[in-house]
PDB file of C-alpha atoms in Angstrom:
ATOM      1  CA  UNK A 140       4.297   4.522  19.489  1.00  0.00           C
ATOM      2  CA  UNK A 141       2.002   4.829  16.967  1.00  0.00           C
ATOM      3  CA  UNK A 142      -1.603   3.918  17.051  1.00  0.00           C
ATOM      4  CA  UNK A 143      -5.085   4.344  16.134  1.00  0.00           C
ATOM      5  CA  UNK A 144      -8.630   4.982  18.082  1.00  0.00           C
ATOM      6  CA  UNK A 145     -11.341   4.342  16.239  1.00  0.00           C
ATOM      7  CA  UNK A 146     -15.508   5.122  16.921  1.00  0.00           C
ATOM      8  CA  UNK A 147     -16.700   2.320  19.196  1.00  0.00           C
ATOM      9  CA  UNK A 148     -19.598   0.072  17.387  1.00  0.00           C
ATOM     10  CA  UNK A 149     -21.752  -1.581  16.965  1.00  0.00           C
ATOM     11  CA  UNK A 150     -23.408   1.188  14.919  1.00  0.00           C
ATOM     12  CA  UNK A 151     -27.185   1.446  13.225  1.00  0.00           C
ATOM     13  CA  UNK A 152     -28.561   3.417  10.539  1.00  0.00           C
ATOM     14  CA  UNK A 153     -31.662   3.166   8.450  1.00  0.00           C
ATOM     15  CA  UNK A 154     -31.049   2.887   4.782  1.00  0.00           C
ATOM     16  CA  UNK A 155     -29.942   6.373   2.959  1.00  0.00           C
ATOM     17  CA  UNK A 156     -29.270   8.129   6.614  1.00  0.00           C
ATOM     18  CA  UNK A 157     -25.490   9.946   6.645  1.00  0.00           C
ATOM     19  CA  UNK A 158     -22.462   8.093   8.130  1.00  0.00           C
ATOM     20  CA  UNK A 159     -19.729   9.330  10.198  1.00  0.00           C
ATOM     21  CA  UNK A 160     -17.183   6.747  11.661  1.00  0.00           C
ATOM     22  CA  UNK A 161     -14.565   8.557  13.881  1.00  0.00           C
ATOM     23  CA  UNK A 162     -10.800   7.989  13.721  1.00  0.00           C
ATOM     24  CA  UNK A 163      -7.822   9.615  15.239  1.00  0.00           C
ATOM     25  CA  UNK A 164      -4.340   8.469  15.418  1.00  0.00           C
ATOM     26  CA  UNK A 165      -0.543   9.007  16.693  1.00  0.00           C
ATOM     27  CA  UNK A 166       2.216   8.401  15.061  1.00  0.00           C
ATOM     28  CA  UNK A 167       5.880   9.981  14.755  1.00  0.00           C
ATOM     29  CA  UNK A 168       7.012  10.771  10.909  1.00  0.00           C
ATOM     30  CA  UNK A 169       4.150  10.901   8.102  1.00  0.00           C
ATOM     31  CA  UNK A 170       2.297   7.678   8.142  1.00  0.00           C
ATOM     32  CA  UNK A 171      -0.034   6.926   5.469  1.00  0.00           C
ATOM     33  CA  UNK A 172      -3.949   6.169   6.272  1.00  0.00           C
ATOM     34  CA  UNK A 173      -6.522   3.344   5.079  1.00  0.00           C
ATOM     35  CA  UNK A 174     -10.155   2.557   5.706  1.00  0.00           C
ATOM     36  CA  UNK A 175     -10.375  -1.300   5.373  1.00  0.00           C
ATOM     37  CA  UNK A 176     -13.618  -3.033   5.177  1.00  0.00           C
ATOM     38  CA  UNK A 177     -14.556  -6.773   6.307  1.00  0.00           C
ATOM     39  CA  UNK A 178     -18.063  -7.796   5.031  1.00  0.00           C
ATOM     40  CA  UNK A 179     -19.447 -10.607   7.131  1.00  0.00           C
ATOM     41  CA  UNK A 180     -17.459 -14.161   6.581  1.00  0.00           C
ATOM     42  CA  UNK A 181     -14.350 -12.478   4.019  1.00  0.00           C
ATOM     43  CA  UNK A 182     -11.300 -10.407   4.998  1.00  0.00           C
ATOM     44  CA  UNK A 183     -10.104  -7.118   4.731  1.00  0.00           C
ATOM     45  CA  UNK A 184     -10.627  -5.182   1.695  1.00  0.00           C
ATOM     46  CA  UNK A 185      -9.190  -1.677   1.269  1.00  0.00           C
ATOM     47  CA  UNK A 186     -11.741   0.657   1.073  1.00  0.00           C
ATOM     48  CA  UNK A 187      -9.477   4.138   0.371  1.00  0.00           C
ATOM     49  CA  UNK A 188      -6.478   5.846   1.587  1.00  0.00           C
ATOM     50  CA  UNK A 189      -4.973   9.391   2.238  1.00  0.00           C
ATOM     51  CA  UNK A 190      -1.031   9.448   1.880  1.00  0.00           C
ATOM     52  CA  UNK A 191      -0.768  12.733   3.191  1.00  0.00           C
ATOM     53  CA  UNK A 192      -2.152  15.787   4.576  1.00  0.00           C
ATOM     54  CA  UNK A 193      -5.491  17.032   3.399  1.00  0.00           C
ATOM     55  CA  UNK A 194      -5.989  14.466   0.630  1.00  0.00           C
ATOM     56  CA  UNK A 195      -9.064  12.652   0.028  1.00  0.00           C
ATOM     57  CA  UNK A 196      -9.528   9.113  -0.495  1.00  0.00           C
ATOM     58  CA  UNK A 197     -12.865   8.094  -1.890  1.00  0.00           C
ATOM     59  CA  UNK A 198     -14.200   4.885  -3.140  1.00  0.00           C
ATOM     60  CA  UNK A 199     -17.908   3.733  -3.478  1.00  0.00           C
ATOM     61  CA  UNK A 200     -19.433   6.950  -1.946  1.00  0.00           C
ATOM     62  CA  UNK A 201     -17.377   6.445   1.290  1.00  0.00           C
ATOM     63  CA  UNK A 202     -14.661   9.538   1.814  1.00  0.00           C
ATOM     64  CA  UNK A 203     -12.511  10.194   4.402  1.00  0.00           C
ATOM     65  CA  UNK A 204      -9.869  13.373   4.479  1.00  0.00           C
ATOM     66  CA  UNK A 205      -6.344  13.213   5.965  1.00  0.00           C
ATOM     67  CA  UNK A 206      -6.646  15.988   8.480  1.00  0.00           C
ATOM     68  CA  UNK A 207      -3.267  16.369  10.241  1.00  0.00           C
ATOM     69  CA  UNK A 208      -4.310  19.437  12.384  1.00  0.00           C
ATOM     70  CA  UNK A 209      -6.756  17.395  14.430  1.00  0.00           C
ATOM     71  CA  UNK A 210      -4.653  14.437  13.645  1.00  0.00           C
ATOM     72  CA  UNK A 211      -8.011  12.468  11.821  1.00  0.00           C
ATOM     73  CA  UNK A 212      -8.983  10.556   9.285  1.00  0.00           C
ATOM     74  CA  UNK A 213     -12.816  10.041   9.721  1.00  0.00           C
ATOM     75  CA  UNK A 214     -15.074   7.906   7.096  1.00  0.00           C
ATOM     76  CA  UNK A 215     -17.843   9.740   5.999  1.00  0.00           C
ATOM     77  CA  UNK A 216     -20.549   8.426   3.669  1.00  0.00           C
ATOM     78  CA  UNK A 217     -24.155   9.869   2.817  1.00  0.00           C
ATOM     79  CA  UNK A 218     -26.545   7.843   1.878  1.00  0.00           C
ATOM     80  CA  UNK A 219     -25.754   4.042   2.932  1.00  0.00           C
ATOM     81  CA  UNK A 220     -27.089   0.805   2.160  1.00  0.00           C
ATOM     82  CA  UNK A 221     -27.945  -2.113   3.158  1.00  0.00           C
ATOM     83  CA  UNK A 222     -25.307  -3.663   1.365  1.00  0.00           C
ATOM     84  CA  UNK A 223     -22.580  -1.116   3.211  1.00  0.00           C
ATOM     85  CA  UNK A 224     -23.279  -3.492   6.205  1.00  0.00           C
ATOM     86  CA  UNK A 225     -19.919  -4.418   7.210  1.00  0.00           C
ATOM     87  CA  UNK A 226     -17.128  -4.138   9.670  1.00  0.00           C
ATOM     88  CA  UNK A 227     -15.085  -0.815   9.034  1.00  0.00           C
ATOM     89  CA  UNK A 228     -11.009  -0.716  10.099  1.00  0.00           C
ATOM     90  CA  UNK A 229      -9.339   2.460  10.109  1.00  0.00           C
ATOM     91  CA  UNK A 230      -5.538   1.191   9.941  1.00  0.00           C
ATOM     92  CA  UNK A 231      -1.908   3.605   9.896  1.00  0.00           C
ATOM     93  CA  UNK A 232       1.043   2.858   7.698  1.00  0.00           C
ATOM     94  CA  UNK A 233       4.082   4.066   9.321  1.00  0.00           C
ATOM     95  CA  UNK A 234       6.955   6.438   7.046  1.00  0.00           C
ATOM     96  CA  UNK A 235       8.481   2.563   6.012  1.00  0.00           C
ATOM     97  CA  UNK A 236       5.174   1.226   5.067  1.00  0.00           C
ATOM     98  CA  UNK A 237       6.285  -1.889   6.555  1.00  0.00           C
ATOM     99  CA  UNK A 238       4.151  -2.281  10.111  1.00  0.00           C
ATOM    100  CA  UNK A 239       0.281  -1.008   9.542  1.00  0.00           C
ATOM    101  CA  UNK A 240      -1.500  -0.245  12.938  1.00  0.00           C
ATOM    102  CA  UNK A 241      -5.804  -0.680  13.270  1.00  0.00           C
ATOM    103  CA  UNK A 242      -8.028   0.762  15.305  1.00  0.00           C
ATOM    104  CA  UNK A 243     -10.703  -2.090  16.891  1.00  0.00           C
ATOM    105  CA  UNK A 244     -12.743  -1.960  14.210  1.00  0.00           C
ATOM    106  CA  UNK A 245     -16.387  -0.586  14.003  1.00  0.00           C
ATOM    107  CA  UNK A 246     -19.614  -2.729  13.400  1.00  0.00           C
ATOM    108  CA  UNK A 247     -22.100  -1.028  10.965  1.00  0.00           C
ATOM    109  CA  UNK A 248     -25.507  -2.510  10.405  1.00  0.00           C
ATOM    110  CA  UNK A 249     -27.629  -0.820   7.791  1.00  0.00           C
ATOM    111  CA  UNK A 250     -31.485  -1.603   8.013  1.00  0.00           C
ATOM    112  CA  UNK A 251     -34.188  -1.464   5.149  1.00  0.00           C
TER     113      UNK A 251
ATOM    114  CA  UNK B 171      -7.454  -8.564 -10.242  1.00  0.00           C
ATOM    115  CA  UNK B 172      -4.899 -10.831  -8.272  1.00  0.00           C
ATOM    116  CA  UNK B 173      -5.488 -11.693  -4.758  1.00  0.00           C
ATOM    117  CA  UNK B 174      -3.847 -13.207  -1.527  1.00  0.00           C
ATOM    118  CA  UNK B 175      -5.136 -16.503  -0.668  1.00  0.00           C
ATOM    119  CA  UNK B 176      -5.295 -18.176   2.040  1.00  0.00           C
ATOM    120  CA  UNK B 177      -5.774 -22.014   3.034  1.00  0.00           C
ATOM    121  CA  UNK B 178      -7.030 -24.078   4.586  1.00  0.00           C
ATOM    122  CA  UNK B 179     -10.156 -21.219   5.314  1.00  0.00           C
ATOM    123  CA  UNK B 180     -10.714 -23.367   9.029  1.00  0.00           C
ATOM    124  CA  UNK B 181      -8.014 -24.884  10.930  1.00  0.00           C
ATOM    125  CA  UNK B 182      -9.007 -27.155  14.303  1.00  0.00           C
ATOM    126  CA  UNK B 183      -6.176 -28.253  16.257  1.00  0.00           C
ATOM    127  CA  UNK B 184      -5.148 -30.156  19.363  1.00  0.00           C
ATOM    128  CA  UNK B 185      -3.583 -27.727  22.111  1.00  0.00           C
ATOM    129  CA  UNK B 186       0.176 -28.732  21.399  1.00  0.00           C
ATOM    130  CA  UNK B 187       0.487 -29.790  18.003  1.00  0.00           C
ATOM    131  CA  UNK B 188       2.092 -28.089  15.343  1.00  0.00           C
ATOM    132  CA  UNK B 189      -0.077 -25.999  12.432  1.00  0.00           C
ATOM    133  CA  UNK B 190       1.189 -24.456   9.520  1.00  0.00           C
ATOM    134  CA  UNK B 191      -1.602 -21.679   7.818  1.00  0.00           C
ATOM    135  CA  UNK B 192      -0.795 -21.014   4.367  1.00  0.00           C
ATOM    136  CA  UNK B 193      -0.594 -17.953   2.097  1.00  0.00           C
ATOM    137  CA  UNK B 194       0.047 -17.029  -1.809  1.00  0.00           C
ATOM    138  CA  UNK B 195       0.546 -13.657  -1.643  1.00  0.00           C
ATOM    139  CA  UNK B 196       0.115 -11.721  -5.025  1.00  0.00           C
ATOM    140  CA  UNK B 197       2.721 -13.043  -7.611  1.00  0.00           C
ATOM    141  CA  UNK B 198       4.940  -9.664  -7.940  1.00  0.00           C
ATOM    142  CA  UNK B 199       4.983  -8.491  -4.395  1.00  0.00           C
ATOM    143  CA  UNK B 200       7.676  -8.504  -2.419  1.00  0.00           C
ATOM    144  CA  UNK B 201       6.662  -7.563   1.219  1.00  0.00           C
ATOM    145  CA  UNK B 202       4.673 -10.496   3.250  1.00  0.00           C
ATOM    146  CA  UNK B 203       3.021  -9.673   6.389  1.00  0.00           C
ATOM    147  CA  UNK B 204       0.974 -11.913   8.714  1.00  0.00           C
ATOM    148  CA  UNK B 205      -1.548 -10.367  10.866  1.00  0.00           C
ATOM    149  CA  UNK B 206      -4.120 -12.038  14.181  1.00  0.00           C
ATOM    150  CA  UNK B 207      -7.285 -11.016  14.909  1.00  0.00           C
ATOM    151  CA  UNK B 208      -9.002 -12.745  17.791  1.00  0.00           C
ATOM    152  CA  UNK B 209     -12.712 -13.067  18.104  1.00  0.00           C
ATOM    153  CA  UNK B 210     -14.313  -9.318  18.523  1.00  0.00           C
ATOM    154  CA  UNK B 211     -10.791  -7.777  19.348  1.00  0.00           C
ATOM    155  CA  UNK B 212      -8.578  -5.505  16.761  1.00  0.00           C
ATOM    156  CA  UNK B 213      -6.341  -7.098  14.014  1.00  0.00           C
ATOM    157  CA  UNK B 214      -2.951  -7.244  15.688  1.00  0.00           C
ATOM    158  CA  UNK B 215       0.164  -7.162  13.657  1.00  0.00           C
ATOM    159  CA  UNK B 216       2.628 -10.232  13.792  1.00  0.00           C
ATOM    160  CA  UNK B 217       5.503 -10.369  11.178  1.00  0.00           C
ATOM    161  CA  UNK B 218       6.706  -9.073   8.338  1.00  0.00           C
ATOM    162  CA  UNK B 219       9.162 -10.498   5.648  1.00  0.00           C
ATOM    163  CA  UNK B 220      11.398  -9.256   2.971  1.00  0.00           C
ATOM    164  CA  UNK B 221      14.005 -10.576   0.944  1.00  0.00           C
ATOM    165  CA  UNK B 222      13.430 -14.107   2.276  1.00  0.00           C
ATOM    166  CA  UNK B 223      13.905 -12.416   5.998  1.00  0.00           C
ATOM    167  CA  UNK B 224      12.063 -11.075   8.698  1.00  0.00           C
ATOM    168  CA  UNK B 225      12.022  -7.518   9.235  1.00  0.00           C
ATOM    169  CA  UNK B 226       9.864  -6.594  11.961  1.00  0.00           C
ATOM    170  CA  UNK B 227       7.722  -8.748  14.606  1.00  0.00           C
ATOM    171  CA  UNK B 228       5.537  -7.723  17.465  1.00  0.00           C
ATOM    172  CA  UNK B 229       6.020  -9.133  21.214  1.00  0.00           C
ATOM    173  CA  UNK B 230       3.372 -11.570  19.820  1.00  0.00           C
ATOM    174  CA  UNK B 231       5.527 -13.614  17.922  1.00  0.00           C
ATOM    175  CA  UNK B 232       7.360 -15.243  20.096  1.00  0.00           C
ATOM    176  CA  UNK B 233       9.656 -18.480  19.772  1.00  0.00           C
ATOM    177  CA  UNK B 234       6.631 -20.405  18.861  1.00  0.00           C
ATOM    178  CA  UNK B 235       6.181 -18.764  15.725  1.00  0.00           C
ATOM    179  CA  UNK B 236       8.218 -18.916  12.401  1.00  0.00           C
ATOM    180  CA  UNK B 237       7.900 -17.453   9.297  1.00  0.00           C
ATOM    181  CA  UNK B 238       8.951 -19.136   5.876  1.00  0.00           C
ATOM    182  CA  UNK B 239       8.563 -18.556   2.103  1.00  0.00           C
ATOM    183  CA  UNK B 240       9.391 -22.525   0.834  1.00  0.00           C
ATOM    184  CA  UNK B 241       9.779 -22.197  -2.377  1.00  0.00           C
ATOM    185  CA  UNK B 242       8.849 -18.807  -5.156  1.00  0.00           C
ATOM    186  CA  UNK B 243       5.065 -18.559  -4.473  1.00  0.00           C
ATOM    187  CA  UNK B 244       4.063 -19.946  -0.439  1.00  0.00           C
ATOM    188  CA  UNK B 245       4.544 -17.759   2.575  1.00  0.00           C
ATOM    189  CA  UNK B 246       3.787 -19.963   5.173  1.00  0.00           C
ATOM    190  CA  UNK B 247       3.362 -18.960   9.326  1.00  0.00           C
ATOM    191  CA  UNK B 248       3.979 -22.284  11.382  1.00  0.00           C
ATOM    192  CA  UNK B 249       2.715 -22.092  15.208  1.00  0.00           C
ATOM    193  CA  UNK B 250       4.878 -25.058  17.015  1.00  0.00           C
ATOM    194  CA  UNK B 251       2.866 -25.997  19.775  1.00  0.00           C
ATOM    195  CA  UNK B 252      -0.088 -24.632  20.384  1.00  0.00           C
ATOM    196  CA  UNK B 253      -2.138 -22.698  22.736  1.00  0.00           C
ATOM    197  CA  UNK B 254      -6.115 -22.139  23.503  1.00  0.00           C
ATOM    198  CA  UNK B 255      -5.169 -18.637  23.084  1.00  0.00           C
ATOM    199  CA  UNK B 256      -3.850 -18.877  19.671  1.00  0.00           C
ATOM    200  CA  UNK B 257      -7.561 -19.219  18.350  1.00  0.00           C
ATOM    201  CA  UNK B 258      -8.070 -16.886  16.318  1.00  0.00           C
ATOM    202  CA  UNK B 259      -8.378 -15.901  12.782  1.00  0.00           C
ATOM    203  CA  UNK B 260      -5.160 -15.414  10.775  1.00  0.00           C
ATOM    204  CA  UNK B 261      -4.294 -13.005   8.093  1.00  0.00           C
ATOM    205  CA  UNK B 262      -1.717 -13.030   5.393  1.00  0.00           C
ATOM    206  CA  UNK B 263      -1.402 -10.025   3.415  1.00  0.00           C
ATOM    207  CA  UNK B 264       1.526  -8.939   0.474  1.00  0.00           C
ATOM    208  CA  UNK B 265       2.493  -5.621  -0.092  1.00  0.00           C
ATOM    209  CA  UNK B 266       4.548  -4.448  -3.604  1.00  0.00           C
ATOM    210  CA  UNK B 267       7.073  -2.478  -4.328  1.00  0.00           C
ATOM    211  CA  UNK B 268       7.286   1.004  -5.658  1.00  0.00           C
ATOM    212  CA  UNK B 269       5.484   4.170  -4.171  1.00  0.00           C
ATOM    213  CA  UNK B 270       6.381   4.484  -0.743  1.00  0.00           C
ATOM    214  CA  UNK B 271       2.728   3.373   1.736  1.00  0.00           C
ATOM    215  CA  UNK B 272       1.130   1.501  -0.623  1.00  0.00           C
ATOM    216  CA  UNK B 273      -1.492  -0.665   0.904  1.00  0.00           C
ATOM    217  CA  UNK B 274      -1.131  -4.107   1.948  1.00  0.00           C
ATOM    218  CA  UNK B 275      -3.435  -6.709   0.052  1.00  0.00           C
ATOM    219  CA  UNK B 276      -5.294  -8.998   2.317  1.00  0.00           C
ATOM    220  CA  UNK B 277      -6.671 -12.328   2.226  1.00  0.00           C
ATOM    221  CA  UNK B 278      -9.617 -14.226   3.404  1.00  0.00           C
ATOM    222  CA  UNK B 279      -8.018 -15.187   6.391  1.00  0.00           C
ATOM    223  CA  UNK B 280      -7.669 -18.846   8.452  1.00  0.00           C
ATOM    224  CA  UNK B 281     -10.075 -19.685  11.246  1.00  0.00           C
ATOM    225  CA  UNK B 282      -7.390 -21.348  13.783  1.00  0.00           C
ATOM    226  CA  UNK B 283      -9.784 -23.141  16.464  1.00  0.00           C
ATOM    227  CA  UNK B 284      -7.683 -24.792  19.468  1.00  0.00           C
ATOM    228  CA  UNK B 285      -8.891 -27.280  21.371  1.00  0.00           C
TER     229      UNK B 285
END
């Protein structure tokens, strides 16, 4: 079935270092992909998305390109903050759009 | 913007009774989803509901869980007696209609806390 794998956490960076947060997935058909974000206490936000191959979804200086090749969607940012500290869900819509699938989610804490 | 809400934002409950967690999803959506995430583990899909039925459910939702919209604006998820392991927090999230994958809106989420 389908599914997602996702970079375990928790991860650390100093303020304006590069961010990479690794996702791959399976799935049958041509799913859609999302990077959701949960900041500390609130619930999931969508961060971008990629509806098919090779697009780019960007949003706040976060990007992450639908690579169907190497069947990966990575988040990619570079220069974070401290304010980018947050929990970071890479999630697949199946052809329907109807059942989304995440990945375990990866903890990001940005330092000063 | 609009958003899903959720309420109440903390639910504690006896093991065995009855809780209902409530949602508004966003007024012109039409696809209703409600989603579990326990404590430092993935968010795990649960239902979803269109056209006042539901169309898919994981092996999570079992005969202890229902699914209802009440009345034009509520999308409720009712747990009918429940379990320790049922802690957890509890997403409701409304998708529109339209473009095929667009992405589901989420809200804040309900803190369910058995005891």
């Amino acid at each position: 079935g389908d599914s997602v794998t996702q970079m375990e956490g928790p991860v650390t960076l100093s303020e304006e270092a590069f961010l990479t947060i690794n996702c791959t997935y399976t799935a049958t058909g041509y799913p859609s992909l999302f990077w959701y974000v949960q900041y500390p206490g609130e619930g999931l936000q969508l961060l971008l998305k990629a509806t098919k191959a090779d697009d780019k979804g960007s949003n706040k200086g976060f990007e992450a390109t639908y690579r169907k090749e190497t069947t990966s969607f990575h988040l990619e940012k570079g220069s974070v903050q401290v304010s980018d500290s947050a929990v970071y869900f890479c999630a697949l819509s199946e052809s329907t759009g109807n059942q989304f699938y995440f990945g375990t989610g990866t903890s990001l804490t940005v330092i000063p | 913007e609009p958003e899903v809400t959720q309420t109440p934002s903390h639910q504690v409950t006896q093991m065995g009774q009855e809780v209902i967690l409530r949602c508004v999803p966003i007024s012109n959506h039409l696809y209703f989803y409600w989603y579990r995430q326990i404590l430092g583990q993935k968010v795990e899909f649960l239902v979803s509901f269109y056209n006042n039925e539901i169309s898919e459910k994981s092996e999570i939702f079992d005969d202890q869980f229902s699914v209802e919209r009440p009345d034009g604006s509520n999308f409720t998820l009712k747990i009918r007696s429940t379990k320790l392991e049922d802690s957890a927090m509890y997403f409701c999230a409304s998708r529109g209609q339209g473009v095929r994958n667009q992405p589901q809106h989420f809200g804040d989420g309900t803190r369910l806390s058995i005891l």
